XYZ file of C-alpha atoms in Angstrom:
394
model
C 29.631 -6.376 -7.866
C 25.604 -7.028 -6.829
C 23.303 -4.258 -6.914
C 20.478 -3.488 -5.301
C 16.560 -2.115 -6.469
C 15.126 1.085 -5.319
C 12.029 0.172 -7.382
C 10.493 -3.325 -7.472
C 12.255 -5.194 -10.194
C 11.001 -7.576 -13.111
C 11.947 -10.316 -10.866
C 10.999 -10.786 -8.082
C 12.379 -13.502 -7.166
C 16.281 -12.017 -7.934
C 15.778 -9.970 -5.532
C 13.408 -10.733 -2.559
C 14.971 -11.584 1.250
C 13.737 -12.711 3.867
C 9.805 -12.603 4.944
C 9.617 -16.000 5.228
C 8.458 -15.739 8.968
C 5.487 -13.543 6.939
C 4.946 -15.037 4.042
C 4.377 -18.760 5.741
C 1.863 -16.796 8.086
C 0.044 -14.557 5.267
C 0.455 -18.535 3.129
C -1.241 -20.223 5.922
C -3.803 -18.336 5.704
C -4.708 -18.059 2.154
C -4.491 -21.898 2.224
C -8.363 -22.269 3.798
C -9.828 -21.190 0.394
C -9.350 -24.614 -0.261
C -11.540 -24.949 2.637
C -13.470 -22.829 1.562
C -12.714 -20.349 4.275
C -12.131 -16.763 2.858
C -10.231 -14.913 5.492
C -9.654 -11.153 4.988
C -6.362 -9.451 5.665
C -4.827 -5.243 6.522
C -1.337 -5.875 5.675
C 0.397 -1.937 7.070
C 3.895 -1.140 7.696
C 6.507 1.640 7.233
C 6.298 3.951 3.492
C 9.232 1.598 1.465
C 9.035 -1.744 4.085
C 8.511 -3.489 1.464
C 4.320 -4.182 1.597
C 4.354 -4.102 -2.533
C 7.480 -6.280 -2.748
C 5.656 -8.680 -0.533
C 2.707 -8.472 -1.649
C 3.811 -9.166 -5.775
C 5.779 -12.203 -4.360
C 2.466 -13.986 -2.662
C 1.146 -13.414 -5.566
C 3.372 -14.531 -7.702
C 4.130 -17.754 -6.106
C 0.424 -18.773 -5.668
C -0.827 -22.715 -7.502
C -3.095 -21.830 -10.140
C -5.968 -23.250 -8.820
C -5.922 -19.136 -7.270
C -6.590 -16.503 -9.771
C -5.344 -13.285 -8.248
C -5.246 -9.444 -9.454
C -3.758 -6.875 -7.985
C -5.919 -3.154 -7.703
C -2.960 -0.120 -7.742
C -5.272 2.617 -6.062
C -2.033 5.063 -6.354
C -2.040 5.194 -10.380
C -6.563 6.151 -10.176
C -5.648 8.475 -7.651
C -3.021 10.006 -9.619
C -4.109 9.924 -12.998
C -7.762 11.260 -11.976
C -5.404 14.135 -10.552
C -6.571 13.349 -6.483
C -10.603 13.384 -7.060
C -10.716 9.001 -6.411
C -14.813 8.013 -6.757
C -16.448 4.861 -6.201
C -17.261 4.311 -9.487
C -13.302 4.679 -10.968
C -12.183 1.705 -8.042
C -14.956 -0.499 -8.859
C -14.047 0.101 -12.443
C -10.839 -0.604 -11.564
C -11.491 -3.788 -9.280
C -13.535 -5.022 -12.211
C -10.755 -4.183 -15.267
C -7.923 -6.403 -13.092
C -10.885 -9.139 -12.356
C -10.555 -8.745 -16.446
C -7.094 -9.363 -17.041
C -7.154 -12.239 -15.001
C -9.944 -14.155 -16.885
C -8.302 -13.420 -20.312
C -4.833 -14.982 -19.542
C -6.658 -18.448 -19.780
C -8.684 -19.517 -22.483
C -9.905 -22.624 -20.890
C -10.997 -20.621 -17.671
C -12.474 -18.279 -20.107
C -15.240 -20.653 -21.960
C -15.753 -22.100 -18.460
C -17.295 -18.930 -17.105
C -18.387 -17.207 -20.353
C -21.978 -18.551 -20.043
C -22.494 -17.862 -16.820
C -21.112 -14.200 -16.941
C -23.601 -13.559 -19.943
C -25.948 -15.312 -17.409
C -24.825 -12.948 -14.650
C -25.269 -9.838 -16.843
C -29.124 -10.846 -18.198
C -29.965 -11.181 -14.943
C -28.799 -7.761 -13.640
C -29.719 -5.854 -17.249
C -27.371 -3.974 -16.593
C -27.800 -0.484 -18.948
C -26.739 3.698 -18.669
C -23.226 2.686 -17.638
C -20.248 3.632 -19.881
C -17.786 -0.129 -19.609
C -16.306 0.980 -22.952
C -12.725 0.044 -21.337
C -14.186 -3.015 -20.042
C -14.270 -6.166 -22.719
C -14.595 -9.751 -21.037
C -13.163 -11.360 -24.049
C -15.653 -11.901 -26.975
C -18.397 -11.690 -23.741
C -20.047 -8.103 -25.145
C -20.938 -5.735 -21.600
C -23.575 -3.182 -22.084
C -23.020 0.673 -21.165
C -24.629 1.714 -18.452
C -23.952 5.293 -17.069
C -25.793 5.515 -13.999
C -26.071 2.823 -12.152
C -23.444 1.759 -9.647
C -25.594 0.014 -7.713
C -25.647 -2.809 -10.174
C -22.877 -2.132 -11.610
C -20.917 -2.817 -7.713
C -23.229 -5.803 -7.330
C -21.832 -7.060 -10.897
C -17.828 -6.698 -9.918
C -18.630 -7.677 -6.356
C -20.471 -10.837 -7.269
C -18.422 -11.801 -10.510
C -14.957 -13.616 -8.602
C -17.191 -15.765 -6.798
C -19.336 -16.427 -10.023
C -15.769 -17.497 -11.474
C -14.690 -20.010 -8.513
C -17.985 -21.435 -8.994
C -17.983 -21.361 -12.875
C -14.806 -23.421 -12.896
C -13.703 -26.312 -11.164
C -10.050 -26.434 -10.553
C -10.612 -23.357 -9.722
C -10.331 -22.961 -5.606
C -10.097 -19.211 -4.829
C -9.637 -15.704 -6.339
C -7.460 -13.489 -4.335
C -7.577 -9.771 -4.159
C -5.323 -7.413 -3.752
C -6.194 -3.142 -2.834
C -3.132 -1.572 -2.685
C -2.131 2.175 -1.135
C -6.034 1.172 0.084
C -5.485 4.580 2.581
C -6.164 6.352 -0.218
C -10.175 5.555 0.053
C -10.293 8.180 2.598
C -10.312 10.389 0.003
C -14.225 9.480 -0.979
C -16.967 11.230 -0.038
C -18.008 8.355 1.461
C -15.347 5.928 2.506
C -17.024 3.708 5.644
C -19.747 3.456 2.538
C -17.350 1.508 0.568
C -15.565 -0.590 3.337
C -19.192 -1.892 3.913
C -19.924 -2.664 -0.035
C -16.658 -4.479 -0.251
C -17.675 -6.369 3.651
C -21.401 -6.582 2.627
C -20.867 -9.332 -0.297
C -17.164 -11.313 1.082
C -19.125 -12.275 4.198
C -21.172 -14.393 1.613
C -18.515 -15.181 -0.524
C -16.275 -18.658 0.691
C -13.516 -18.384 -1.758
C -12.006 -14.563 -1.980
C -10.531 -13.417 0.086
C -9.182 -9.431 -0.258
C -5.701 -7.908 1.187
C -5.529 -4.498 2.211
C -2.357 -2.992 2.256
C -0.703 0.608 2.616
C 1.235 2.639 4.301
C -1.222 4.616 7.307
C -0.798 5.184 10.557
C -1.598 2.456 13.008
C -3.948 4.971 14.834
C -5.123 6.331 11.472
C -9.371 7.342 11.422
C -9.274 4.601 8.308
C -7.726 1.494 10.077
C -10.694 1.888 12.500
C -13.063 2.766 9.835
C -12.448 -0.719 8.145
C -11.278 -3.283 11.378
C -11.841 -1.120 14.263
C -14.562 -2.556 16.567
C -17.615 -0.688 15.067
C -15.876 -0.529 11.660
C -16.827 -2.580 8.528
C -14.852 -5.941 9.279
C -15.314 -5.305 13.173
C -12.199 -6.773 13.778
C -12.315 -9.548 11.649
C -9.373 -8.717 9.329
C -6.304 -10.719 9.630
C -4.226 -7.556 10.826
C -0.111 -8.266 10.182
C 2.372 -4.911 10.267
C 5.079 -5.385 8.044
C 8.568 -4.236 9.786
C 11.598 -2.944 8.890
C 14.913 -5.335 9.679
C 16.527 -5.645 12.312
C 20.375 -4.502 12.433
C 21.011 -8.925 11.888
C 18.645 -8.664 9.045
C 19.908 -5.884 7.446
C 23.918 -7.066 8.036
C 23.418 -10.653 6.419
C 20.956 -9.253 3.128
C 23.857 -6.724 2.472
C 26.386 -9.478 2.835
C 24.508 -11.249 0.445
C 23.926 -8.462 -1.750
C 26.496 -6.261 -1.652
C 29.387 -8.017 -0.775
C 31.830 -5.165 -1.571
C 30.355 -2.742 0.562
C 32.735 -2.401 4.161
C 31.534 -0.784 7.641
C 33.466 0.061 10.576
C 31.412 -0.621 13.467
C 30.272 2.810 13.906
C 29.926 2.822 10.148
C 27.475 0.292 10.068
C 25.559 1.766 13.494
C 25.423 4.737 11.747
C 24.174 3.301 9.135
C 21.164 1.354 10.141
C 20.501 4.366 11.950
C 19.866 6.603 9.564
C 17.678 4.166 7.945
C 16.017 2.193 10.475
C 16.083 -1.043 8.630
C 13.890 0.481 6.061
C 14.536 -1.853 2.354
C 13.721 1.326 0.542
C 15.891 3.387 2.567
C 19.030 0.549 2.673
C 18.771 0.319 -1.367
C 19.190 3.466 -1.873
C 22.152 4.224 0.952
C 23.738 0.949 0.164
C 23.861 1.474 -3.589
C 25.807 4.878 -3.427
C 28.456 4.412 -1.064
C 31.992 4.139 -2.168
C 32.869 0.246 -2.761
C 35.989 -1.870 -1.654
C 36.638 0.732 1.617
C 35.413 0.452 5.139
C 32.752 3.015 4.861
C 33.432 5.265 8.517
C 30.480 7.172 10.415
C 31.937 10.297 8.341
C 31.195 8.725 4.838
C 27.778 7.609 5.984
C 26.932 11.342 6.884
C 29.034 13.201 4.103
C 27.246 10.798 1.817
C 23.218 11.458 3.296
C 24.260 15.304 3.019
C 25.069 14.989 -0.749
C 22.584 12.638 -1.504
C 19.578 13.153 -0.192
C 16.644 13.685 -2.850
C 18.001 10.483 -4.241
C 17.719 8.418 -0.611
C 14.520 10.111 0.289
C 13.335 9.361 -3.546
C 9.760 8.358 -2.107
C 9.344 11.810 -0.553
C 9.087 13.697 -2.832
C 6.165 12.772 -4.861
C 4.420 12.436 -1.479
C 5.375 16.019 -0.279
C 4.372 17.506 -3.932
C 1.225 15.664 -3.046
C 0.858 16.876 -0.329
C -1.707 20.846 1.106
C 0.003 23.734 1.980
C -1.299 23.471 5.391
C -0.401 19.431 5.643
C 3.589 20.649 4.863
C 2.664 23.811 7.364
C 1.758 20.905 9.904
C 4.626 18.679 9.088
C 7.300 21.823 9.799
C 6.152 22.759 12.495
C 6.925 18.928 13.876
C 9.834 19.075 12.741
C 10.504 22.456 14.704
C 8.535 21.621 17.662
C 9.001 19.345 19.987
C 5.845 17.394 22.384
C 3.086 18.408 19.717
C -0.140 17.988 19.993
C -3.807 19.032 19.257
C -3.824 21.892 21.659
C -0.265 23.531 20.176
C -1.313 22.866 16.866
C -4.339 24.542 17.541
C -3.083 27.786 19.328
C -0.015 28.463 17.157
C -1.188 27.460 13.529
C -3.747 29.767 12.266
C -6.440 27.695 11.575
C -10.048 26.708 12.521
C -10.160 23.525 15.594
C -12.245 21.972 12.606
C -9.158 22.689 9.914
C -6.922 21.312 12.422
C -8.515 18.047 12.982
C -9.978 17.310 9.030
C -5.489 17.227 8.179
C -4.350 15.971 11.828
C -7.045 13.125 10.172
C -5.329 13.303 6.847
C -1.750 13.206 7.568
C -2.446 10.114 10.391
C -4.349 8.225 7.449
C -1.534 9.037 5.132
C 0.879 7.727 7.850
C 2.925 10.443 7.745
C 2.150 11.229 11.622
C 1.453 9.046 14.350
C 0.389 9.268 17.492
C 2.007 8.202 20.699
C 1.044 6.794 24.224
C 0.966 10.235 25.245
C -1.326 12.152 22.750
C 1.342 13.827 20.451
C 1.905 14.066 17.616
C 5.395 12.577 15.829
C 6.639 11.687 12.175
C 6.493 8.206 11.503
C 9.919 8.787 9.464
C 12.813 10.308 10.904
C 14.333 10.100 7.584
C 11.241 12.632 6.605
C 12.934 15.278 9.373
C 16.340 14.353 8.201
C 15.034 14.923 4.762
C 13.802 18.870 5.325
C 16.513 19.572 8.171
C 19.121 19.576 5.835
C 17.873 21.371 2.414
C 16.496 24.104 4.874
C 20.375 24.404 5.988
C 21.247 24.025 2.701
C 18.728 26.336 0.676
C 17.675 28.187 3.151
C 13.792 27.780 3.187
C 12.017 24.501 3.157
C 10.963 22.375 -0.160
C 8.519 23.743 -1.722
């Protein structure tokens, strides 16, 4: 029997399925780097839909003429206990560029003198870069000059391309970009990237994250008045359709059988989101037909295992955010006025935490100006926990 991964596996090609259309569209636009056209990308989608899996597949498959770097902001955010700063983000970008350079001695030899000259021109000082080592290039210590650090980091990818005849472009993925909203001035950070990227012809940035399409951060980065002013190429990664889900399970877990009603219930529970498909399918009994009752019972008994990604998210939320989510679980037609009337918080506090939940992709703002949970599985998990334990998770 084949198995389904519940985390991103080392061998991405072995477990990757579908997404041919998205890969083709994104790669077609990345290929314009050869013609000195650097598109910038914004890729969104539900949590667990496979954005990171897709982006890692795309990066792994790039030809050698394109250098790539992958920055996971959630690692910095977690390591800094939620205290994300511009300096930490810039240093992480520089660190990942450094990793890319160090993989290729020939590339390093081509760019060493150019980077050394660049450092001398900037006269970097007073900034601690002790953890960043561009092989044998000595980076001076700088402690309080963010302007020069950011200039060095943001100009470095294009400098590398210009210094290497065999390199045609640099692709930089910034994953979980919605966490940038926690910066003191996130809009200024987006404008920083915009100010450099608009003058670079061989560097493409791909921002990706689980964020509501109506989230403030979307407008901040790519809205009409945002840093990129709608010029980013925006893709939303959709869940699998019923047909795609059937083909995926038949190909990857052929021992799993359903009655017609059982599959309908399975798809209703997972909504075609690969993370849920893999988690639920992996614990269902094989070689017997799973009907609606088997699906329901398995979900009830193993809900924590199925929604494992929400356990981490829930633990990272504030008490006010949790209270708002529970209110939306227990009530229908929730709008801003209802939240302000029923919850004992000031209007500014309500606005602050509603925006936070929108930017984290946990709630959505519907066309009739109501707030709903973006993922029904979160609602299901909370309801099951309350029914079983008599209280909601802390």
